[in-house]
Coordinates of C-alpha atoms and ligand atoms in Angstrom, one line a residue:
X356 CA -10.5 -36.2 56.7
X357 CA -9.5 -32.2 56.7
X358 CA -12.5 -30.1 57.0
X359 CA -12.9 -26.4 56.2
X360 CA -15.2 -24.6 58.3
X361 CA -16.4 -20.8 55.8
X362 CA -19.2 -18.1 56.9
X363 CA -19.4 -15.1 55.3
X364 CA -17.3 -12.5 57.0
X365 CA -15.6 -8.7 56.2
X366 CA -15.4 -7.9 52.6
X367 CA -11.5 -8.1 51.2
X368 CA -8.6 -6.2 51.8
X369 CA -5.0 -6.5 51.2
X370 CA -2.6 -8.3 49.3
X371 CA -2.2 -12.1 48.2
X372 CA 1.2 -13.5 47.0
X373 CA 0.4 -15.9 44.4
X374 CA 2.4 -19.2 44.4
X375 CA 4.5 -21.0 41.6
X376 CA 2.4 -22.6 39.4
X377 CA 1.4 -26.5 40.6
X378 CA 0.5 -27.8 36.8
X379 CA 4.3 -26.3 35.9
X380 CA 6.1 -27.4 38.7
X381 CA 5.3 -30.6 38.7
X382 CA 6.0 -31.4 35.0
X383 CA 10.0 -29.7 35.8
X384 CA 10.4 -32.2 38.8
X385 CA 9.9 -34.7 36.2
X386 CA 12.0 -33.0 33.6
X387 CA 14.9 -33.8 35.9
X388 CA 14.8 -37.3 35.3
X389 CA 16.7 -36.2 32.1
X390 CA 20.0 -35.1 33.2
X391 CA 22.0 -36.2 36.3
X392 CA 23.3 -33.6 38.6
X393 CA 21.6 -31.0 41.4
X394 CA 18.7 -29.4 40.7
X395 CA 17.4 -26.1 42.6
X396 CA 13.8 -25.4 41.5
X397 CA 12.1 -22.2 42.9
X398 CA 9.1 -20.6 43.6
X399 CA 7.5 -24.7 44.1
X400 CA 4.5 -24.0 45.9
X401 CA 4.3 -26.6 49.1
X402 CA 1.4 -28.5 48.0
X403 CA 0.2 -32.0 48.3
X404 CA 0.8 -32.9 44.7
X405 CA 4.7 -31.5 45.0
X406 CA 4.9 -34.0 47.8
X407 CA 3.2 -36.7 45.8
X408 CA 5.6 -35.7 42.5
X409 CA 8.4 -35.5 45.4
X410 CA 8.1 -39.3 46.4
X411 CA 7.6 -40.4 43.0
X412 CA 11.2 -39.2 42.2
X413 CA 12.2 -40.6 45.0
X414 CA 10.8 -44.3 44.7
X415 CA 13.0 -43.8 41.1
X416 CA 15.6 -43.0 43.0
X417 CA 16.7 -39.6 43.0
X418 CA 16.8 -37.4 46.2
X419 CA 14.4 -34.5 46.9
X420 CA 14.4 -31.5 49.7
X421 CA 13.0 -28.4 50.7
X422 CA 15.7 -26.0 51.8
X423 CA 15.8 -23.8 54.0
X424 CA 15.8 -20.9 51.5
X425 CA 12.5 -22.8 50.4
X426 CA 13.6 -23.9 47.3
X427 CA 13.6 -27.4 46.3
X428 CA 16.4 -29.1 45.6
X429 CA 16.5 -32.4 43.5
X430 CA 19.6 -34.5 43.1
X431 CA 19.4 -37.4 40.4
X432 CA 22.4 -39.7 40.5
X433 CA 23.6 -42.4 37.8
X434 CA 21.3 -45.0 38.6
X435 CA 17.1 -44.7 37.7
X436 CA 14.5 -47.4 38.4
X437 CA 12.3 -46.3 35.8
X438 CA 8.9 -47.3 37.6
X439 CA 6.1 -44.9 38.8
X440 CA 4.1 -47.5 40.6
X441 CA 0.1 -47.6 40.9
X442 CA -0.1 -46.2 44.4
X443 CA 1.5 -43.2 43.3
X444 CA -0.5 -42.7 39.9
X445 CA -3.4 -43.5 41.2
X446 CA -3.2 -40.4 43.6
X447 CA -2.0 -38.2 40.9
X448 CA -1.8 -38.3 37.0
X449 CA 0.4 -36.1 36.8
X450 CA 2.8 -38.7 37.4
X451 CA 2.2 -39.7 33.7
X452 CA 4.7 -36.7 33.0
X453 CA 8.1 -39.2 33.9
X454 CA 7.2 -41.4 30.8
X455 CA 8.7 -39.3 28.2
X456 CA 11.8 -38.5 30.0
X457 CA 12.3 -42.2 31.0
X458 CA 12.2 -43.4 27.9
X459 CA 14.7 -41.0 26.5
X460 CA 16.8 -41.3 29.8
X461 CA 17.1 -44.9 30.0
X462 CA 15.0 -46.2 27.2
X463 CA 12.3 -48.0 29.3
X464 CA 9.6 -46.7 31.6
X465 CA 7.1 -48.5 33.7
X466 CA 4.2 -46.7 34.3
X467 CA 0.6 -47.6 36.2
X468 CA -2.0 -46.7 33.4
X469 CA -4.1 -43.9 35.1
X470 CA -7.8 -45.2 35.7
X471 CA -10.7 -43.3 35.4
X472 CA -11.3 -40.1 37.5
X473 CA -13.4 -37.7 39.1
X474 CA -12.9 -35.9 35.0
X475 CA -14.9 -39.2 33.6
X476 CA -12.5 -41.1 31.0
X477 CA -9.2 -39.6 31.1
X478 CA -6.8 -41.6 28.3
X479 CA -3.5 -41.3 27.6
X480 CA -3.5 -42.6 24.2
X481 CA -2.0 -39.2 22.5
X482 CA 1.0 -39.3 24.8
X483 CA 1.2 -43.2 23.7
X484 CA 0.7 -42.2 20.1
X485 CA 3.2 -39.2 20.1
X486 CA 5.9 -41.3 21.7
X487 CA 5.4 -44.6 19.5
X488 CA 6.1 -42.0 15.9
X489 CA 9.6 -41.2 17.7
X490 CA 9.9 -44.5 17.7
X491 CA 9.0 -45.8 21.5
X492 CA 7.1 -49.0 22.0
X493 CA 4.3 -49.8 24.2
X494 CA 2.7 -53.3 26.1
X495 CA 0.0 -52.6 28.5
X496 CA 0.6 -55.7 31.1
X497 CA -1.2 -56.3 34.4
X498 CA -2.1 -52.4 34.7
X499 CA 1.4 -51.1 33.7
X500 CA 2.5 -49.2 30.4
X501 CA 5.4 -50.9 29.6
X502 CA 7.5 -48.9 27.6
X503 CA 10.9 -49.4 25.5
X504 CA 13.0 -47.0 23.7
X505 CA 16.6 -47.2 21.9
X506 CA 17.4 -43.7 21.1
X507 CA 14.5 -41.5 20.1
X508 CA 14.3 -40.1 16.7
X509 CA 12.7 -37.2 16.2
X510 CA 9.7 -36.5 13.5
X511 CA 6.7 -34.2 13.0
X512 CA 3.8 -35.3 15.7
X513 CA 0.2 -33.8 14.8
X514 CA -1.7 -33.7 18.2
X515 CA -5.6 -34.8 17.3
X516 CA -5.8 -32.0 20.7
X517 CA -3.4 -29.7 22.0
X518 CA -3.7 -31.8 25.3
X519 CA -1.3 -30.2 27.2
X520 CA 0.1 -33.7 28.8
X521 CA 0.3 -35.5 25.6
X522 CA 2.9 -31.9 24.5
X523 CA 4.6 -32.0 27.8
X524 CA 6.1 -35.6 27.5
X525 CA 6.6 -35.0 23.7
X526 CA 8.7 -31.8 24.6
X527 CA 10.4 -34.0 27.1
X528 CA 10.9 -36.7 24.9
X529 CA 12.4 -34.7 22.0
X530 CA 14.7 -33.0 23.8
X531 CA 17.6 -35.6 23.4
X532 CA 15.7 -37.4 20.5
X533 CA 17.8 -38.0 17.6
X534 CA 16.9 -35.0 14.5
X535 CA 14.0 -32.7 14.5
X536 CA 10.7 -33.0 16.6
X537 CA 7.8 -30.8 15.2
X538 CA 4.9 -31.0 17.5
X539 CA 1.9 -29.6 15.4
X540 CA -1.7 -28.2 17.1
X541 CA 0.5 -28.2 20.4
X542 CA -1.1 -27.2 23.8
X543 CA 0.0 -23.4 24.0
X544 CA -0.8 -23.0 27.9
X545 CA 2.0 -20.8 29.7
X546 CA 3.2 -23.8 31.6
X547 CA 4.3 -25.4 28.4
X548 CA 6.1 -22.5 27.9
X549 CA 8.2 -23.0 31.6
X550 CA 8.8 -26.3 30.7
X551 CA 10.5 -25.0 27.4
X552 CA 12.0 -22.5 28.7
X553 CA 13.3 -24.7 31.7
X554 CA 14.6 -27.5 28.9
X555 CA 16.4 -25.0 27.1
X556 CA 18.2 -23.7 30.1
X557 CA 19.1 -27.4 30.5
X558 CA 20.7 -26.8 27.1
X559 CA 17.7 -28.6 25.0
X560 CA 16.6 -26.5 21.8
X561 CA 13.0 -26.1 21.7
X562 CA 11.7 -23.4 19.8
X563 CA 8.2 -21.9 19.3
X564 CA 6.3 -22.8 22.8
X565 CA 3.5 -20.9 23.2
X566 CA 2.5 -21.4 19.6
X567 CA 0.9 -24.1 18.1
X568 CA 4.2 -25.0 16.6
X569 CA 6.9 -26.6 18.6
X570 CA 9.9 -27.1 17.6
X571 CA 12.5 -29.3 19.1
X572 CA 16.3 -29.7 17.9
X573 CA 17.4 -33.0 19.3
X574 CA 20.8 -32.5 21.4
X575 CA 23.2 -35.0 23.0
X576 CA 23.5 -34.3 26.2
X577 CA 21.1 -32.1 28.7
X578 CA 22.7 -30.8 32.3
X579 CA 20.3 -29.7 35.6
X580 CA 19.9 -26.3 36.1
X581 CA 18.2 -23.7 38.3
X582 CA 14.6 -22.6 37.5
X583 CA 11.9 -20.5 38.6
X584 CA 8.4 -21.8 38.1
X585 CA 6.1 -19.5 36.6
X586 CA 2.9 -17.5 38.5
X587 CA 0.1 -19.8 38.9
X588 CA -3.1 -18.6 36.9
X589 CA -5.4 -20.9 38.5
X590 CA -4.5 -19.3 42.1
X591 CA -5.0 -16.2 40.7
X592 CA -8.0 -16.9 38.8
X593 CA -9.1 -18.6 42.3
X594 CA -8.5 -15.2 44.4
X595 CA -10.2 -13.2 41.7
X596 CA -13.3 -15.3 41.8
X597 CA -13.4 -15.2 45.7
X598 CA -13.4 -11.4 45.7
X599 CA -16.2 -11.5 43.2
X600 CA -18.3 -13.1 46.1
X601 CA -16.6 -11.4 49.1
X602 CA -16.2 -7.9 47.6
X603 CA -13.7 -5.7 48.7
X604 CA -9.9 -4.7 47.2
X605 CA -7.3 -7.0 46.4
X606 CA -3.2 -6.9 45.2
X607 CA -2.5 -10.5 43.7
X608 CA 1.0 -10.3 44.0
X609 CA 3.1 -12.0 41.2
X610 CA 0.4 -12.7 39.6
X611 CA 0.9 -12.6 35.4
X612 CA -1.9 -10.7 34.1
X613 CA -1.0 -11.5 30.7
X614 CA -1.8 -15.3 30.8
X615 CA -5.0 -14.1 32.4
X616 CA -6.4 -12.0 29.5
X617 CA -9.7 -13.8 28.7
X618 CA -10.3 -14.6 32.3
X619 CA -9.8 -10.7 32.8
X620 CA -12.2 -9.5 30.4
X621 CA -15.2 -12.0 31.6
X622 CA -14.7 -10.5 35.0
X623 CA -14.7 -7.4 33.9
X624 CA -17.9 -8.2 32.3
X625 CA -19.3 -9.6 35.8
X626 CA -18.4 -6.5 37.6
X627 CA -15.2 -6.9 38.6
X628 CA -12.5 -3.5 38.5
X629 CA -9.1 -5.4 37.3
X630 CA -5.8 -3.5 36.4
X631 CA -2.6 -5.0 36.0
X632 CA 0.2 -3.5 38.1
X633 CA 4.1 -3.6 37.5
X634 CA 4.3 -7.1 39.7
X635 CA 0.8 -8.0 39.9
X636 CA -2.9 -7.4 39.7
X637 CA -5.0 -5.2 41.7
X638 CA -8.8 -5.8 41.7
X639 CA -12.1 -4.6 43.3
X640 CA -15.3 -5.9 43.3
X641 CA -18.7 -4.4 44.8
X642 CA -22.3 -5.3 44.6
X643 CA -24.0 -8.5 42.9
X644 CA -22.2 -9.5 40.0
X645 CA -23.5 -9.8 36.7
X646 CA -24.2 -12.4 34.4
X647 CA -21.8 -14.1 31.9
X648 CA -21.6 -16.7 28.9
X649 CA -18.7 -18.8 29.8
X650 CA -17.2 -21.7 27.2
X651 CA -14.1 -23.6 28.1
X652 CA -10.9 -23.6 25.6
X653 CA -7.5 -25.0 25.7
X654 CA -5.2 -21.7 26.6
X655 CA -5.5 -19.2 25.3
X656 CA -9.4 -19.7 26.1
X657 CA -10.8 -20.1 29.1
X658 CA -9.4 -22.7 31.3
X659 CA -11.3 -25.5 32.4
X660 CA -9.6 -25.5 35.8
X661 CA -11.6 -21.5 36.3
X662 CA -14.8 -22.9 35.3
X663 CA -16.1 -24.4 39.1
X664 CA -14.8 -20.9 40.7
X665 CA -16.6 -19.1 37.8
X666 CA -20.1 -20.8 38.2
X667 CA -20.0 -20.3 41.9
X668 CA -19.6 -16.5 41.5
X669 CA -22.5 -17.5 38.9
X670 CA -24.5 -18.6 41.1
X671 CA -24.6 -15.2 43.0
X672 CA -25.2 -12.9 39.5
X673 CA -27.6 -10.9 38.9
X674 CA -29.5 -12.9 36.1
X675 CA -29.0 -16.2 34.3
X676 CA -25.3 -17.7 33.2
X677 CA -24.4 -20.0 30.9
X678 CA -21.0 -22.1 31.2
X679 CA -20.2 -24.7 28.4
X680 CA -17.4 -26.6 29.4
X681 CA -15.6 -28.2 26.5
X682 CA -12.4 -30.1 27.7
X683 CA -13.3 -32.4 30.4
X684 CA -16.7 -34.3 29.4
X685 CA -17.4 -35.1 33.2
X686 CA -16.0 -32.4 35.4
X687 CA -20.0 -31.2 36.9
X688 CA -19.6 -33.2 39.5
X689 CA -19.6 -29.7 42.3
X690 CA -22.7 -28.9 40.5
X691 CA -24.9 -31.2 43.3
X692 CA -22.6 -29.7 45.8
X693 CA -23.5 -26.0 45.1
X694 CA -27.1 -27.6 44.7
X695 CA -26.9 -28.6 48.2
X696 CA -26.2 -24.4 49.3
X697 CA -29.5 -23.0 47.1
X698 CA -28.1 -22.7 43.6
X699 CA -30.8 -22.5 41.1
X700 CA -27.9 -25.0 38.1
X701 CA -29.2 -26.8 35.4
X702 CA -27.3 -29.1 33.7
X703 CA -27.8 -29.8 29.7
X704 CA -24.9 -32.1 28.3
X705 CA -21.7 -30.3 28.7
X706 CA -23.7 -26.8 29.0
X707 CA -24.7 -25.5 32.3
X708 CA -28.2 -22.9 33.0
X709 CA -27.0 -20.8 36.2
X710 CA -29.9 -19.2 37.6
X711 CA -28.2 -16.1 40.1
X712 CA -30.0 -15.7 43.6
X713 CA -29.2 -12.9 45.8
X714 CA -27.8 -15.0 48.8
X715 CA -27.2 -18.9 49.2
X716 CA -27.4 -20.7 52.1
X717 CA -24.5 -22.1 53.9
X718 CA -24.6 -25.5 54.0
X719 CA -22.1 -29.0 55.0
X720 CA -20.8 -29.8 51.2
X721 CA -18.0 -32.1 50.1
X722 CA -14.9 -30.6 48.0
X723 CA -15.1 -33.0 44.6
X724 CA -11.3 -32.2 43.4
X725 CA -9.2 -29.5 43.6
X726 CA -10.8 -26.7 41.6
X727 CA -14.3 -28.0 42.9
X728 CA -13.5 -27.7 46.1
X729 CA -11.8 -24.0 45.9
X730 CA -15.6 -23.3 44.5
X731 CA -17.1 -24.4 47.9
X732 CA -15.0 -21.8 48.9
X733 CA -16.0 -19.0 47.1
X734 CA -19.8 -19.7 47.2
X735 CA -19.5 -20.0 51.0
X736 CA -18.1 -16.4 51.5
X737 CA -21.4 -15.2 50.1
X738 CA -23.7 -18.0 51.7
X739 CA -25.5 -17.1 55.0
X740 CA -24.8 -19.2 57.9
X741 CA -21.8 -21.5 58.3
X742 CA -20.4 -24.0 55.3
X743 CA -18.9 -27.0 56.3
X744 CA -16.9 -28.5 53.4
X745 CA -15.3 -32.2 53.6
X746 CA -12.4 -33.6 51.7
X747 CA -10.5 -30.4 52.2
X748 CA -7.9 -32.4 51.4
X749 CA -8.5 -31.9 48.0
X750 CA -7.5 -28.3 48.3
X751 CA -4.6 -28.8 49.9
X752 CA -3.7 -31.2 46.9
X753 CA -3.6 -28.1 44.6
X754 CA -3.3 -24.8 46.8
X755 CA -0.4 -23.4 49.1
X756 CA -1.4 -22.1 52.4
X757 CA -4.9 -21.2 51.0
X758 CA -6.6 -21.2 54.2
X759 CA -3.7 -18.7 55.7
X760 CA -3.9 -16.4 52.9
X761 CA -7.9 -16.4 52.3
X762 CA -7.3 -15.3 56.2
X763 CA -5.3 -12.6 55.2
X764 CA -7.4 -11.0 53.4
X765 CA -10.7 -11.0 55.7
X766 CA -12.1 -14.2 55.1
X767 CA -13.5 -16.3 58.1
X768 CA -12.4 -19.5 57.0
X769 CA -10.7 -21.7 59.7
X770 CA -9.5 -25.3 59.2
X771 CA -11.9 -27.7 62.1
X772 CA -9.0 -30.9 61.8
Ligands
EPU1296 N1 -7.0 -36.4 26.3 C1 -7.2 -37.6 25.6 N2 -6.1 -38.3 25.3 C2 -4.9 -38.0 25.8 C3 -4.7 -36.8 26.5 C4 -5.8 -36.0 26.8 O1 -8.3 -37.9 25.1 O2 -3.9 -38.8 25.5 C5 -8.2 -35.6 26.5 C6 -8.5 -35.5 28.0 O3 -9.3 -36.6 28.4 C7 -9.3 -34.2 28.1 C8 -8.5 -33.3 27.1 O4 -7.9 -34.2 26.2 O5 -10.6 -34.3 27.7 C9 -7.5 -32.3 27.7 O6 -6.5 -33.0 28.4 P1 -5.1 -32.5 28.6 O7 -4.1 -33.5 28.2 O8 -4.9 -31.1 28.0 O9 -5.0 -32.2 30.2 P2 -4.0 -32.9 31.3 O10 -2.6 -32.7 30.8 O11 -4.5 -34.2 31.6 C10 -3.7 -30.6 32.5 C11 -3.8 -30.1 33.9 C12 -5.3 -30.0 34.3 C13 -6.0 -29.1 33.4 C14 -5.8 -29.6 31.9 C15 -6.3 -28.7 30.9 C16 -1.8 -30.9 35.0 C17 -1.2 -31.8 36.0 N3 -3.1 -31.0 34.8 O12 -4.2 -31.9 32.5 O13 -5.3 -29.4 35.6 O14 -7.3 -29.0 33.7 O15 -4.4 -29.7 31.6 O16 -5.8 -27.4 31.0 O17 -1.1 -30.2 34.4 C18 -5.9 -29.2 37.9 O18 -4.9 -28.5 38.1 O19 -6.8 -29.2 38.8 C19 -6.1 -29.9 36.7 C20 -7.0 -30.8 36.5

């Protein structure tokens, strides 16, 4: 049980490096199921879920290390059990990336079916759907998707959502599929277009990511490559919603202020001074923040994943908010939590009343998920007293050396296990 032990300290200065993106790295670890050979992936950041991803490759049995250089290197050999097992789903969905390339690997994939979680309901029937029209068949048995596939065959695939799982595994999928895979109303988010631009490298032909319209040219034969993941938003969008709270100046090195641009204006609109630089953002906050109307889109709106840090900087404006969040039907669950530290949050469906106070009171909270849990964060640098938050764990799931770098900047945040 990690605890994280916050009270409100200097305001920020200095620079952040912001990590490789989690949500693309892991979906490239399971790319490599595709082609045999050694794989050098870099910029991973050295998170839980990269370790969970990491021995999920490994139970199918390819090899994975961290080098020295700190690049990870994946080596997948002739033989596959094509298996990701319940243990291993059940601690991460993202593990529901290795069913497209299995089935176009080796034509058959056995994978846990992902249970509710701390989202609500969280299917996977579009990935099922999109797979079954390139011809893949599915038996759900004991708690396992069974899946079989002779060669693919590629057709056009209109997404009922642009979920961005459901496009990964199609992209995946299609890559050595048999003719033409057109993916309409597909997930545009800036990790879809890594993994594109990482299966292309491999020597796939996908055109169009980042659009609605995907593209895929079937080819025969795919080889591993090296790749660097892309920036991660979510850090990012993390570190600029912690200096909303703390104050102060930051450099977010790395970070990609052009798959930020919606995010940027809204904290521009709370008070925040944000200009992109050459190889990053700088940013500087001072005073309350003020109010904002916050709804959640598939990319290019407003991420669901910014949506805790945004209400917790919320909770500290100058006036009343309002957050609507549309992807996730039950992702409110750090709304109790912030509760618990003097936020004034009321909740209406999927909308959300944010009432700003001046100060809140530190508090012992729990850290819900990953994103929830980076909000205990940012409400507890502008809480008085000391914040306790449980499950830290969670954090570490999703963040690299957050504690270390939150440090860097000023923060008084210390780890108490
Ligand atoms: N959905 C379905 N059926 C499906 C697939 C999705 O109904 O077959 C629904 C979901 O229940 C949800 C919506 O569609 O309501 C969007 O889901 P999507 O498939 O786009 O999300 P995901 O692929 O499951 C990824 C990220 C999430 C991020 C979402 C949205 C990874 C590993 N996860 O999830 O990230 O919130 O996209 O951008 O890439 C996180 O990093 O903490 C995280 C939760």
């Amino acid at each position: 049980m990690s605890r994280l032990l916050v009270r409100p300290g200097e305001t920020f200065r200095g620079e952040v490096t912001i990590s490789g993106a989690k949500n693309s790295a892991l979906k490239l670890m399971a790319a490599s199921v595709l082609a045999e050979g050694r794989y050098v992936l870099r910029n991973v950041p050295d998170i839980a879920d990269v370790g969970i991803m990491g021995r999920l490759l490994e139970a199918m049995g390819m090899s994975v290390r961290r080098r020295e250089d700190a690049a990870l290197e994946i080596v997948r050999g002739p033989a596959l059990v094509a298996e990701a097992p319940y243990e291993l789903v059940e601690r991460m969905r993202a593990s529901t990336a290795v069913l497209g390339p299995l089935l176009s690997a080796v034509g058959e994939a056995r994978v846990a079916l992902p249970g509710g979680d701390d989202f609500g309901s969280r299917p996977i029937d579009m990935h099922l759907a999109s797979l079954e029209a390139l011809g893949a068949t599915f038996e759900l048995s004991h708690g396992m998707i069974e899946g079989r596939a002779g060669r693919l065959v590629g057709c056009e695939v209109v997404l009922e959502y642009p979920s961005v799982g459901a496009t990964e595994n199609l992209l995946m999928a299609g890559a050595t599929a048999q003719g033409t895979t057109t993916v309409r109303n597909a997930a545009r988010e800036p990790e879809i277009s890594d993994l594109a631009a990482f299966l292309n490298r491999m020597g796939a032909r996908v055109l169009g990511a980042g659009s609605p319209t995907i593209v895929i040219e079937g080819v025969d034969e795919l080889r591993a490559v090296e790749h660097t993941v892309v920036p991660d938003r979510v850090e990012a969008a993390t570190f600029l919603a912690a200096l909303a709270t703390a104050g102060g100046e930051v450099t977010l090195r790395g970070a990609r202020a052009d798959h930020l641009d919606l995010l940027i204006e809204k904290m521009g609109r709370m008070g925040l001074r944000i200009s992109p630089e050459a190889d990053g953002i700088w940013a500087m906050a001072s005073g309350r923040p003020r109010p904002v109307d916050v709804a959640t889109l598939p990319y290019p709106g407003i991420a669901t994943d910014f949506l805790p840090m945004l209400v917790a900087v919320m909770c500290l404006a100058d006036g009343t908010s309002y957050a609507t969040e549309n992807v996730f039907a039950g992702r409110f669950r750090y709304v109790g939590e912030l509760a618990r530290m003097g936020a004034q949050i009321r909740v209406e469906g999927h909308h959300l009343v944010v009432d700003g106070s001046a100060r809140l009171s530190g508090a012992p909270v729990r850290a819900v998920d990953i994103r929830a849990g980076a909000a205990m964060v940012i409400a507890a640098l502008a809480a008085d007293g000391e914040t306790t938050i449980h499950d830290a764990g969670h954090i570490d799931r999703g963040y690299e050396r957050f504690v270390d770098k939150l440090q860097g900047l000023g923060a008084d945040v210390t780890r108490l296990d």
